[in-house]
Tab-separated table of C-alpha atoms in Angstrom:
chain	number	residue	atom	x	y	z
A	1	UNK	CA	0.000	0.000	0.000
A	2	UNK	CA	1.115	3.519	-0.708
A	3	UNK	CA	2.065	5.717	2.207
A	4	UNK	CA	4.177	8.717	3.135
A	5	UNK	CA	5.990	9.454	6.359
A	6	UNK	CA	7.063	12.927	7.316
A	7	UNK	CA	10.048	12.543	9.562
A	8	UNK	CA	9.701	15.773	11.518
A	9	UNK	CA	6.537	17.115	13.085
A	10	UNK	CA	8.152	20.494	13.702
A	11	UNK	CA	11.067	22.306	12.058
A	12	UNK	CA	12.418	25.665	13.173
A	13	UNK	CA	14.802	27.773	11.059
A	14	UNK	CA	16.030	31.330	11.051
A	15	UNK	CA	15.013	33.690	8.291
A	16	UNK	CA	17.487	33.501	5.416
A	17	UNK	CA	18.710	29.996	6.242
A	18	UNK	CA	17.945	26.830	4.244
A	19	UNK	CA	14.808	24.791	4.768
A	20	UNK	CA	14.692	20.987	4.669
A	21	UNK	CA	11.443	19.116	5.251
A	22	UNK	CA	11.819	15.364	5.036
A	23	UNK	CA	9.438	12.842	3.523
A	24	UNK	CA	9.825	9.138	2.836
A	25	UNK	CA	7.382	7.201	0.740
A	26	UNK	CA	6.347	3.611	0.357
A	27	UNK	CA	4.968	2.413	-2.947
A	28	UNK	CA	4.852	-0.749	-4.982
A	29	UNK	CA	5.073	1.220	-8.214
A	30	UNK	CA	6.317	4.574	-9.448
A	31	UNK	CA	4.435	6.971	-7.223
A	32	UNK	CA	2.852	10.340	-7.755
A	33	UNK	CA	4.117	12.631	-5.009
A	34	UNK	CA	3.078	16.123	-4.005
A	35	UNK	CA	3.925	18.754	-1.457
A	36	UNK	CA	1.133	20.973	-0.212
A	37	UNK	CA	1.332	23.971	2.126
A	38	UNK	CA	-1.368	25.126	4.511
A	39	UNK	CA	-1.256	28.596	6.010
A	40	UNK	CA	-3.361	29.330	9.093
A	41	UNK	CA	-7.093	29.354	8.425
A	42	UNK	CA	-6.516	28.482	4.786
A	43	UNK	CA	-6.922	25.456	2.587
A	44	UNK	CA	-4.059	23.423	1.196
A	45	UNK	CA	-2.129	24.878	-1.718
A	46	UNK	CA	-0.069	22.795	-4.116
A	47	UNK	CA	3.649	23.597	-3.970
A	48	UNK	CA	4.906	21.034	-6.469
A	49	UNK	CA	4.319	17.554	-7.845
A	50	UNK	CA	6.451	14.668	-9.028
A	51	UNK	CA	5.158	12.482	-11.808
A	52	UNK	CA	8.314	10.714	-13.044
A	53	UNK	CA	9.174	13.272	-15.732
A	54	UNK	CA	12.165	14.631	-13.800
A	55	UNK	CA	13.662	13.759	-10.435
A	56	UNK	CA	14.230	17.380	-9.425
A	57	UNK	CA	10.959	19.234	-9.257
A	58	UNK	CA	10.694	22.988	-8.930
A	59	UNK	CA	7.652	24.491	-7.315
A	60	UNK	CA	6.264	27.834	-6.347
A	61	UNK	CA	7.837	30.303	-3.913
A	62	UNK	CA	11.354	28.968	-4.480
A	63	UNK	CA	10.680	25.460	-3.167
A	64	UNK	CA	11.947	22.335	-4.840
A	65	UNK	CA	12.002	18.636	-4.104
A	66	UNK	CA	14.143	15.768	-5.315
A	67	UNK	CA	12.813	12.288	-5.911
A	68	UNK	CA	15.357	9.672	-4.830
A	69	UNK	CA	14.225	6.167	-5.562
A	70	UNK	CA	17.212	4.538	-3.867
A	71	UNK	CA	16.309	6.309	-0.631
A	72	UNK	CA	12.519	6.318	-1.171
A	73	UNK	CA	12.606	9.991	-0.296
A	74	UNK	CA	11.020	13.178	-1.577
A	75	UNK	CA	12.439	15.917	0.630
A	76	UNK	CA	11.341	19.529	0.241
A	77	UNK	CA	13.992	22.247	0.251
A	78	UNK	CA	14.347	25.976	-0.102
A	79	UNK	CA	17.682	27.833	-0.089
A	80	UNK	CA	16.552	30.767	2.034
A	81	UNK	CA	13.542	30.868	4.330
A	82	UNK	CA	11.189	33.834	4.462
A	83	UNK	CA	8.897	34.700	7.327
A	84	UNK	CA	5.961	34.069	5.013
A	85	UNK	CA	7.035	30.421	4.667
A	86	UNK	CA	5.850	29.673	8.203
A	87	UNK	CA	3.043	27.173	7.716
A	88	UNK	CA	2.100	23.492	7.807
A	89	UNK	CA	3.550	21.348	5.014
A	90	UNK	CA	2.117	18.061	3.830
A	91	UNK	CA	3.805	15.366	1.802
A	92	UNK	CA	1.160	13.538	-0.212
A	93	UNK	CA	0.949	10.514	-2.447
A	94	UNK	CA	-1.867	8.900	-4.364
A	95	UNK	CA	-3.324	5.437	-3.882
A	96	UNK	CA	-3.947	3.091	-6.779
A	97	UNK	CA	-7.638	4.019	-6.543
A	98	UNK	CA	-6.836	7.703	-6.946
A	99	UNK	CA	-7.256	8.832	-3.357
A	100	UNK	CA	-4.733	11.259	-1.887
A	101	UNK	CA	-2.804	9.931	1.089
A	102	UNK	CA	-1.489	12.648	3.388
A	103	UNK	CA	1.455	12.634	5.713
A	104	UNK	CA	0.927	13.901	9.223
A	105	UNK	CA	2.344	17.302	8.393
A	106	UNK	CA	5.393	19.325	9.387
A	107	UNK	CA	5.026	22.686	11.046
A	108	UNK	CA	7.670	25.101	9.802
A	109	UNK	CA	8.569	27.918	12.136
A	110	UNK	CA	10.687	30.776	10.783
A	111	UNK	CA	12.424	32.934	13.354
A	112	UNK	CA	13.464	36.506	12.591
B	1	UNK	CA	-9.778	32.738	-11.571
B	2	UNK	CA	-12.095	31.895	-8.714
B	3	UNK	CA	-10.920	28.993	-6.649
B	4	UNK	CA	-13.001	26.508	-4.721
B	5	UNK	CA	-15.570	28.440	-2.703
B	6	UNK	CA	-16.903	27.123	0.573
B	7	UNK	CA	-19.590	28.511	2.814
B	8	UNK	CA	-19.987	29.291	5.578
B	9	UNK	CA	-16.432	29.929	6.732
B	10	UNK	CA	-17.420	29.419	10.342
B	11	UNK	CA	-20.382	27.634	11.891
B	12	UNK	CA	-21.216	27.340	15.554
B	13	UNK	CA	-24.290	25.403	16.525
B	14	UNK	CA	-25.692	23.268	19.303
B	15	UNK	CA	-25.616	19.516	19.244
B	16	UNK	CA	-28.601	17.919	17.634
B	17	UNK	CA	-28.973	20.634	15.044
B	18	UNK	CA	-28.670	20.028	11.318
B	19	UNK	CA	-25.575	21.467	9.679
B	20	UNK	CA	-25.162	22.035	5.952
B	21	UNK	CA	-21.823	22.889	4.412
B	22	UNK	CA	-21.638	24.126	0.840
B	23	UNK	CA	-19.034	23.971	-1.888
B	24	UNK	CA	-18.674	25.432	-5.350
B	25	UNK	CA	-15.857	23.719	-7.260
B	26	UNK	CA	-13.659	25.313	-9.874
B	27	UNK	CA	-15.507	25.615	-13.151
B	28	UNK	CA	-14.610	22.773	-15.494
B	29	UNK	CA	-13.412	20.421	-12.785
B	30	UNK	CA	-15.143	17.067	-12.847
B	31	UNK	CA	-14.113	15.666	-9.462
B	32	UNK	CA	-15.012	16.946	-6.013
B	33	UNK	CA	-13.737	15.837	-2.644
B	34	UNK	CA	-14.867	16.455	0.943
B	35	UNK	CA	-12.267	16.230	3.696
B	36	UNK	CA	-12.289	16.656	7.462
B	37	UNK	CA	-9.264	17.926	9.375
B	38	UNK	CA	-8.717	17.531	13.110
B	39	UNK	CA	-5.660	17.700	15.300
B	40	UNK	CA	-6.068	14.093	16.341
B	41	UNK	CA	-6.711	12.471	12.968
B	42	UNK	CA	-5.224	14.898	10.471
B	43	UNK	CA	-6.853	15.078	7.051
B	44	UNK	CA	-9.460	12.439	6.264
B	45	UNK	CA	-11.212	11.944	2.951
B	46	UNK	CA	-14.937	11.654	3.563
B	47	UNK	CA	-16.326	11.229	0.065
B	48	UNK	CA	-15.540	12.047	-3.497
B	49	UNK	CA	-17.588	12.570	-6.626
B	50	UNK	CA	-16.673	12.174	-10.257
B	51	UNK	CA	-18.987	13.744	-12.819
B	52	UNK	CA	-21.495	14.397	-10.006
B	53	UNK	CA	-21.656	10.713	-9.057
B	54	UNK	CA	-20.434	9.544	-5.626
B	55	UNK	CA	-17.529	7.199	-6.253
B	56	UNK	CA	-16.282	6.397	-2.783
B	57	UNK	CA	-18.041	7.285	0.457
B	58	UNK	CA	-16.154	4.838	2.636
B	59	UNK	CA	-14.755	7.706	4.671
B	60	UNK	CA	-18.142	9.010	5.764
B	61	UNK	CA	-18.118	8.358	9.499
B	62	UNK	CA	-21.721	7.304	9.954
B	63	UNK	CA	-25.265	7.685	8.716
B	64	UNK	CA	-25.530	11.129	10.235
B	65	UNK	CA	-23.351	12.367	7.392
B	66	UNK	CA	-24.612	12.720	3.843
B	67	UNK	CA	-23.320	14.460	0.744
B	68	UNK	CA	-24.918	15.434	-2.525
B	69	UNK	CA	-23.796	16.911	-5.795
B	70	UNK	CA	-26.897	17.879	-7.744
B	71	UNK	CA	-24.895	19.506	-10.546
B	72	UNK	CA	-21.327	20.192	-11.611
B	73	UNK	CA	-21.128	23.505	-9.788
B	74	UNK	CA	-22.477	22.710	-6.332
B	75	UNK	CA	-22.145	20.190	-3.537
B	76	UNK	CA	-23.369	19.935	0.031
B	77	UNK	CA	-22.241	18.015	3.074
B	78	UNK	CA	-24.930	17.591	5.693
B	79	UNK	CA	-24.703	16.418	9.284
B	80	UNK	CA	-27.942	15.530	11.013
B	81	UNK	CA	-28.017	15.389	13.968
B	82	UNK	CA	-24.717	17.040	14.776
B	83	UNK	CA	-22.562	16.003	17.749
B	84	UNK	CA	-19.646	17.731	19.519
B	85	UNK	CA	-17.197	15.174	18.077
B	86	UNK	CA	-18.066	16.458	14.605
B	87	UNK	CA	-16.233	19.693	15.410
B	88	UNK	CA	-13.475	20.057	12.822
B	89	UNK	CA	-12.469	21.984	9.737
B	90	UNK	CA	-14.187	20.635	6.651
B	91	UNK	CA	-12.501	21.167	3.282
B	92	UNK	CA	-13.817	20.816	-0.197
B	93	UNK	CA	-11.421	20.247	-3.084
B	94	UNK	CA	-11.875	19.860	-6.805
B	95	UNK	CA	-9.806	18.463	-9.611
B	96	UNK	CA	-9.924	17.785	-13.297
B	97	UNK	CA	-9.334	14.093	-13.766
B	98	UNK	CA	-9.302	12.636	-17.236
B	99	UNK	CA	-8.233	9.303	-18.575
B	100	UNK	CA	-4.456	9.053	-18.341
B	101	UNK	CA	-4.119	12.122	-16.151
B	102	UNK	CA	-4.395	10.623	-12.727
B	103	UNK	CA	-1.791	12.974	-11.285
B	104	UNK	CA	-3.831	16.137	-11.605
B	105	UNK	CA	-3.637	18.049	-8.322
B	106	UNK	CA	-6.559	18.907	-6.142
B	107	UNK	CA	-7.420	22.525	-5.437
B	108	UNK	CA	-8.726	23.210	-1.940
B	109	UNK	CA	-11.165	25.735	-0.588
B	110	UNK	CA	-10.415	27.659	2.590
B	111	UNK	CA	-12.603	25.341	4.647
B	112	UNK	CA	-15.509	25.607	7.048
B	113	UNK	CA	-14.602	25.665	10.728
B	114	UNK	CA	-17.412	23.822	12.472
B	115	UNK	CA	-17.964	23.932	16.214
B	116	UNK	CA	-20.709	21.847	17.786
B	117	UNK	CA	-21.472	22.875	21.352
């Protein structure tokens, strides 16, 4: 069965420093993987998606993620954090019936 | 472009009352999803529709919950009677899913924050 595991429930960085949010996946076939962001009192917004076209995926707001099959990972990175990046981030995959499967989320705190 | 529109944004009501949540998907999208988000359980898929037809309602917690999609531009999620444990944020999402395009992302509304007293 497909699943994703977000390795950190909470990450804290200083403004201007790199961001790394970790996600491992489990899948019996080439997965579809997504990162979504949720700001307070808002719905989820798609940051980027992996669909096997390229292992390095660039998303909005300077985020990118790299698909590593050997490590079954799809970590989200950003070179320099902004205060506006503070939010909840979800790593997501899709089941073979089309349902989205969400990780438990990582809260990103950005300190001034 | 207008995104997914949900109403109301907030609802506070007493237990036993009927609650109706509304969703207008993005025009042209043919799939609609209802989710519930709580601190304890995270995001849970309740039901989803494709071309206005319910495809999978296995996530609907019990008979008190029902959902309808009378046309391509409107859906409702109803709870009757409501209970305090139904308190959560309910999200609607829509997507355009066509044959061979299973990886189309879902677009979420801003949710309805429901509190049952």
